[in-house]
Amino acid sequence: QSALTQPPSASGSPGQSVTISCTGTNSDVGGYNFVSWYQHHPGKAPKAMLYEVDKRPSGVPDRFSGSKSGNTASLTVSGLQAEDEADYYCSSYAGSNNWVFGGGTKLTVL
Amino acid sequence: EVQLVESGGGLVQPGGSLRLSCAASGFTFSRYWMQWVRQAPGKGLVWVSRIKSDGSTISYADSVKGRFTISRDNAKNTLYLQMNSLRVEDMAVYFCARESYYALDVWGQGTTATVSS
C-alpha cells in the first residue's frame, strides 16, 4: 500500500494550463481505470474533480480533464483561475478492496 | 441536501481509544459503500478503511489493521470507526466519504483525533 507519487508543487499564471502527474504501479493506477482526483482547500472538505480517469462529476468545469498512460495518470487544469489554487490528490483502487492516495500537489496560481 | 457530519474526535493518550461517527443525510445511506480517510497535520490524505453498503465486505490500510474497526448502522444512517491502541501517528483529521463509481463523491468536514500524553 505505497502512496502514489505526485510532484509536491505545481504552478501557473492565470489563463495558462498546468498538468499534475500521478504515478503508481501495475497493481493500482496501471491495473484499473478507477483513478480519481480531489481538490482540497485546507480546512474544508475535499471535492471530487474527476473519477474513472477522465469523467467529471456534475458541476465541475470542463477546464479540468484527466488521462492515463500505463502506470501514470494526469490531471490538467486549463485556463487557470485564482480559485483553482488548492491541494490536489489523486487516488486509485488498488485491488482486494484497497485504495491508495497520492501524496498531494500544491497548485499555486501565480 | 446530501450531507455527512463526523463527530467523536478529541484528545486521547497513546494507547487509548476513540469512536468516530459519521451521520449521513439526504441520500439512501444503505445503498452506498463508505470510507474513512485521514490527514495528519501538514501531511496528505491517506486511505484508512472501506465498508460495503450492507457491511459484508470490509478492508483496512495496513497501518490500522488490527487496531481500527469500521462498521455501520443502516437503520441509523451512521458510519463508525472504532479506534483502539491509538498511537501518536494516528493523530489526524478523519473524514468520512461516500463512494460512488470508485470515487469519493461526498465528504464530511472531518473530525480531529489528537493523540498526546
Short mmCIF file of C-alpha atoms in Angstrom, two decimals:
data_model
loop_
_atom_site.label_atom_id
_atom_site.label_comp_id
_atom_site.label_asym_id
_atom_site.label_seq_id
_atom_site.Cartn_x
_atom_site.Cartn_y
_atom_site.Cartn_z
CA GLN A 1 0.00 0.00 0.00
CA SER A 2 2.59 2.57 -1.06
CA ALA A 3 1.35 6.05 -1.81
CA LEU A 4 1.06 7.15 -5.41
CA THR A 5 3.74 9.62 -6.48
CA GLN A 6 2.79 13.21 -7.21
CA PRO A 7 5.00 16.28 -7.55
CA PRO A 8 4.89 18.31 -4.33
CA SER A 9 4.12 21.52 -6.18
CA ALA A 10 2.93 22.96 -9.48
CA SER A 11 2.23 26.47 -10.64
CA GLY A 12 0.94 28.55 -13.49
CA SER A 13 -0.30 32.01 -14.32
CA PRO A 14 -3.98 32.82 -14.79
CA GLY A 15 -5.20 31.55 -18.13
CA GLN A 16 -2.38 29.04 -18.52
CA SER A 17 -2.61 25.27 -18.32
CA VAL A 18 -0.91 23.04 -15.78
CA THR A 19 -0.65 19.26 -15.62
CA ILE A 20 -0.16 17.22 -12.45
CA SER A 21 1.08 13.65 -12.71
CA CYS A 22 0.27 10.68 -10.52
CA THR A 23 2.46 7.60 -10.81
CA GLY A 24 1.62 4.23 -9.38
CA THR A 25 2.15 0.59 -10.32
CA ASN A 26 0.53 -2.20 -12.28
CA SER A 27 -1.36 -3.03 -9.08
CA ASP A 28 -3.19 0.27 -8.84
CA VAL A 29 -3.12 3.04 -11.47
CA GLY A 30 -1.98 0.74 -14.24
CA GLY A 31 -4.32 -2.08 -13.33
CA TYR A 32 -7.64 -0.28 -13.14
CA ASN A 33 -9.41 2.68 -14.72
CA PHE A 34 -10.51 3.78 -11.26
CA VAL A 35 -8.33 6.84 -10.83
CA SER A 36 -9.95 9.86 -9.22
CA TRP A 37 -8.74 13.38 -8.41
CA TYR A 38 -9.66 15.61 -5.47
CA GLN A 39 -9.32 19.32 -4.83
CA HIS A 40 -8.73 20.25 -1.22
CA HIS A 41 -8.75 23.71 0.23
CA PRO A 42 -7.29 23.40 3.75
CA GLY A 43 -9.92 23.40 6.43
CA LYS A 44 -12.65 22.34 4.02
CA ALA A 45 -13.99 19.04 2.77
CA PRO A 46 -12.14 17.61 -0.25
CA LYS A 47 -14.05 17.78 -3.52
CA ALA A 48 -14.05 15.17 -6.28
CA MET A 49 -12.93 16.67 -9.58
CA LEU A 50 -12.57 13.57 -11.77
CA TYR A 51 -13.49 9.90 -11.49
CA GLU A 52 -12.76 6.84 -13.63
CA VAL A 53 -9.72 8.66 -15.02
CA ASP A 54 -11.46 11.31 -17.09
CA LYS A 55 -15.09 11.70 -16.05
CA ARG A 56 -16.24 14.94 -14.43
CA PRO A 57 -18.87 14.97 -11.69
CA SER A 58 -21.76 17.32 -12.21
CA GLY A 59 -20.74 20.92 -11.59
CA VAL A 60 -17.01 20.51 -12.24
CA PRO A 61 -15.86 22.87 -15.01
CA ASP A 62 -14.61 21.31 -18.24
CA ARG A 63 -11.32 23.12 -17.61
CA PHE A 64 -10.45 20.05 -15.57
CA SER A 65 -9.51 16.98 -17.59
CA GLY A 66 -7.82 13.67 -16.95
CA SER A 67 -5.90 10.99 -18.75
CA LYS A 68 -3.89 7.85 -18.09
CA SER A 69 -0.99 6.12 -19.77
CA GLY A 70 0.39 2.96 -18.27
CA ASN A 71 1.04 3.48 -14.58
CA THR A 72 0.74 7.28 -14.73
CA ALA A 73 -2.43 9.33 -14.56
CA SER A 74 -2.59 13.06 -15.15
CA LEU A 75 -4.83 15.95 -14.22
CA THR A 76 -4.79 19.00 -16.48
CA VAL A 77 -6.26 22.31 -15.43
CA SER A 78 -6.74 24.65 -18.36
CA GLY A 79 -7.47 28.36 -18.20
CA LEU A 80 -6.15 28.60 -14.65
CA GLN A 81 -8.17 30.74 -12.28
CA ALA A 82 -7.32 32.07 -8.85
CA GLU A 83 -9.85 29.78 -7.21
CA ASP A 84 -8.04 26.74 -8.61
CA GLU A 85 -5.25 27.30 -6.09
CA ALA A 86 -5.51 24.32 -3.75
CA ASP A 87 -4.03 20.94 -2.92
CA TYR A 88 -4.79 18.20 -5.42
CA TYR A 89 -4.74 14.48 -4.68
CA CYS A 90 -5.04 11.51 -6.96
CA SER A 91 -6.42 8.20 -5.76
CA SER A 92 -6.72 4.74 -7.25
CA TYR A 93 -8.39 1.48 -6.50
CA ALA A 94 -5.60 -0.96 -5.69
CA GLY A 95 -7.38 -4.30 -5.79
CA SER A 96 -8.60 -6.54 -2.95
CA ASN A 97 -10.87 -3.74 -1.77
CA ASN A 98 -7.89 -1.50 -1.03
CA TRP A 99 -7.37 2.11 -2.03
CA VAL A 100 -4.37 4.39 -2.23
CA PHE A 101 -3.90 8.16 -2.42
CA GLY A 102 -1.10 10.22 -3.82
CA GLY A 103 0.99 12.44 -1.61
CA GLY A 104 -0.68 15.57 -2.92
CA THR A 105 0.34 18.51 -5.10
CA LYS A 106 0.06 22.12 -4.03
CA LEU A 107 -1.11 24.14 -7.02
CA THR A 108 -0.19 27.81 -6.95
CA VAL A 109 -1.74 30.33 -9.30
CA LEU A 110 0.90 32.99 -9.79
CA GLU B 1 -29.14 18.22 0.84
CA VAL B 2 -26.66 15.37 0.74
CA GLN B 3 -24.53 15.63 3.85
CA LEU B 4 -22.03 13.77 6.02
CA VAL B 5 -21.26 15.00 9.53
CA GLU B 6 -18.46 13.47 11.58
CA SER B 7 -18.21 13.55 15.35
CA GLY B 8 -16.39 11.83 18.18
CA GLY B 9 -12.92 13.28 17.82
CA GLY B 10 -10.99 14.51 20.82
CA LEU B 11 -7.86 14.27 22.91
CA VAL B 12 -6.71 10.83 23.98
CA GLN B 13 -3.50 9.44 25.43
CA PRO B 14 -1.38 6.96 23.48
CA GLY B 15 -2.87 3.52 23.89
CA GLY B 16 -6.35 4.94 24.33
CA SER B 17 -9.50 4.62 22.24
CA LEU B 18 -11.91 6.82 20.33
CA ARG B 19 -15.09 6.05 18.44
CA LEU B 20 -15.82 8.27 15.48
CA SER B 21 -19.30 8.60 14.00
CA CYS B 22 -20.45 9.87 10.63
CA ALA B 23 -24.13 10.80 10.28
CA ALA B 24 -25.46 10.68 6.74
CA SER B 25 -28.48 12.52 5.41
CA GLY B 26 -30.07 13.45 2.10
CA PHE B 27 -29.42 10.12 0.37
CA THR B 28 -30.14 6.41 0.76
CA PHE B 29 -27.22 5.52 3.01
CA SER B 30 -27.78 1.77 2.76
CA ARG B 31 -27.04 1.75 -0.97
CA TYR B 32 -23.50 3.09 -0.78
CA TRP B 33 -20.04 1.86 0.11
CA MET B 34 -18.43 4.22 2.61
CA GLN B 35 -14.85 5.05 3.52
CA TRP B 36 -12.70 6.76 6.13
CA VAL B 37 -9.75 8.90 5.05
CA ARG B 38 -7.39 10.79 7.33
CA GLN B 39 -4.99 13.70 7.11
CA ALA B 40 -2.22 14.11 9.66
CA PRO B 41 -1.06 17.67 10.43
CA GLY B 42 0.84 19.05 7.45
CA LYS B 43 0.50 15.80 5.53
CA GLY B 44 -1.63 14.45 2.70
CA LEU B 45 -4.80 12.39 2.53
CA VAL B 46 -4.41 8.74 3.46
CA TRP B 47 -6.96 5.98 2.96
CA VAL B 48 -7.97 4.24 6.20
CA SER B 49 -10.88 1.86 5.66
CA ARG B 50 -13.77 0.87 3.42
CA ILE B 51 -17.09 -0.89 4.02
CA LYS B 52 -19.66 -2.27 1.62
CA SER B 53 -23.24 -0.99 1.60
CA ASP B 54 -24.51 -3.94 3.66
CA GLY B 55 -21.41 -4.20 5.85
CA SER B 56 -20.42 -7.59 4.44
CA THR B 57 -17.09 -6.53 2.95
CA ILE B 58 -14.51 -4.54 4.91
CA SER B 59 -10.91 -3.54 4.27
CA TYR B 60 -8.23 -1.58 6.12
CA ALA B 61 -4.94 0.11 5.45
CA ASP B 62 -2.04 -1.92 6.83
CA SER B 63 -1.22 0.90 9.26
CA VAL B 64 -4.51 0.47 11.16
CA LYS B 65 -5.30 -3.21 10.64
CA GLY B 66 -5.97 -4.97 13.92
CA ARG B 67 -6.48 -1.69 15.80
CA PHE B 68 -9.34 0.05 13.97
CA THR B 69 -12.80 -1.35 13.23
CA ILE B 70 -15.19 0.14 10.69
CA SER B 71 -18.91 -0.56 10.99
CA ARG B 72 -22.24 0.89 10.01
CA ASP B 73 -25.84 1.01 11.17
CA ASN B 74 -28.03 1.43 8.11
CA ALA B 75 -31.12 1.88 10.28
CA LYS B 76 -29.47 4.92 11.86
CA ASN B 77 -27.75 6.14 8.66
CA THR B 78 -24.47 6.20 10.55
CA LEU B 79 -20.92 5.04 9.84
CA TYR B 80 -18.47 4.34 12.65
CA LEU B 81 -14.75 3.96 13.18
CA GLN B 82 -13.65 2.38 16.45
CA MET B 83 -10.01 3.27 17.03
CA ASN B 84 -8.10 1.32 19.69
CA SER B 85 -4.45 1.25 20.76
CA LEU B 86 -4.04 4.75 19.39
CA ARG B 87 -0.56 5.97 18.54
CA VAL B 88 0.83 9.46 18.13
CA GLU B 89 0.99 8.81 14.40
CA ASP B 90 -2.80 8.29 14.31
CA MET B 91 -3.29 11.95 15.18
CA ALA B 92 -5.20 13.41 12.23
CA VAL B 93 -8.38 14.88 10.86
CA TYR B 94 -10.62 11.95 9.98
CA PHE B 95 -13.01 12.34 7.05
CA CYS B 96 -15.84 10.03 6.16
CA ALA B 97 -16.78 9.86 2.50
CA ARG B 98 -19.39 8.27 0.26
CA GLU B 99 -18.14 6.09 -2.56
CA SER B 100 -19.71 6.17 -5.99
CA TYR B 101 -18.23 4.82 -9.23
CA TYR B 102 -15.00 4.05 -7.37
CA ALA B 103 -14.59 7.65 -6.31
CA LEU B 104 -15.43 9.61 -3.16
CA ASP B 105 -18.18 11.96 -4.27
CA VAL B 106 -19.39 13.29 -0.91
CA TRP B 107 -17.13 14.17 2.03
CA GLY B 108 -17.71 15.35 5.55
CA GLN B 109 -15.88 18.28 7.11
CA GLY B 110 -13.82 15.97 9.30
CA THR B 111 -13.29 15.37 13.00
CA THR B 112 -9.93 15.71 14.74
CA ALA B 113 -8.29 12.99 16.78
CA THR B 114 -5.43 14.24 18.95
CA VAL B 115 -3.19 11.60 20.47
CA SER B 116 -0.87 13.01 23.07
CA SER B 117 0.27 12.40 26.62
#
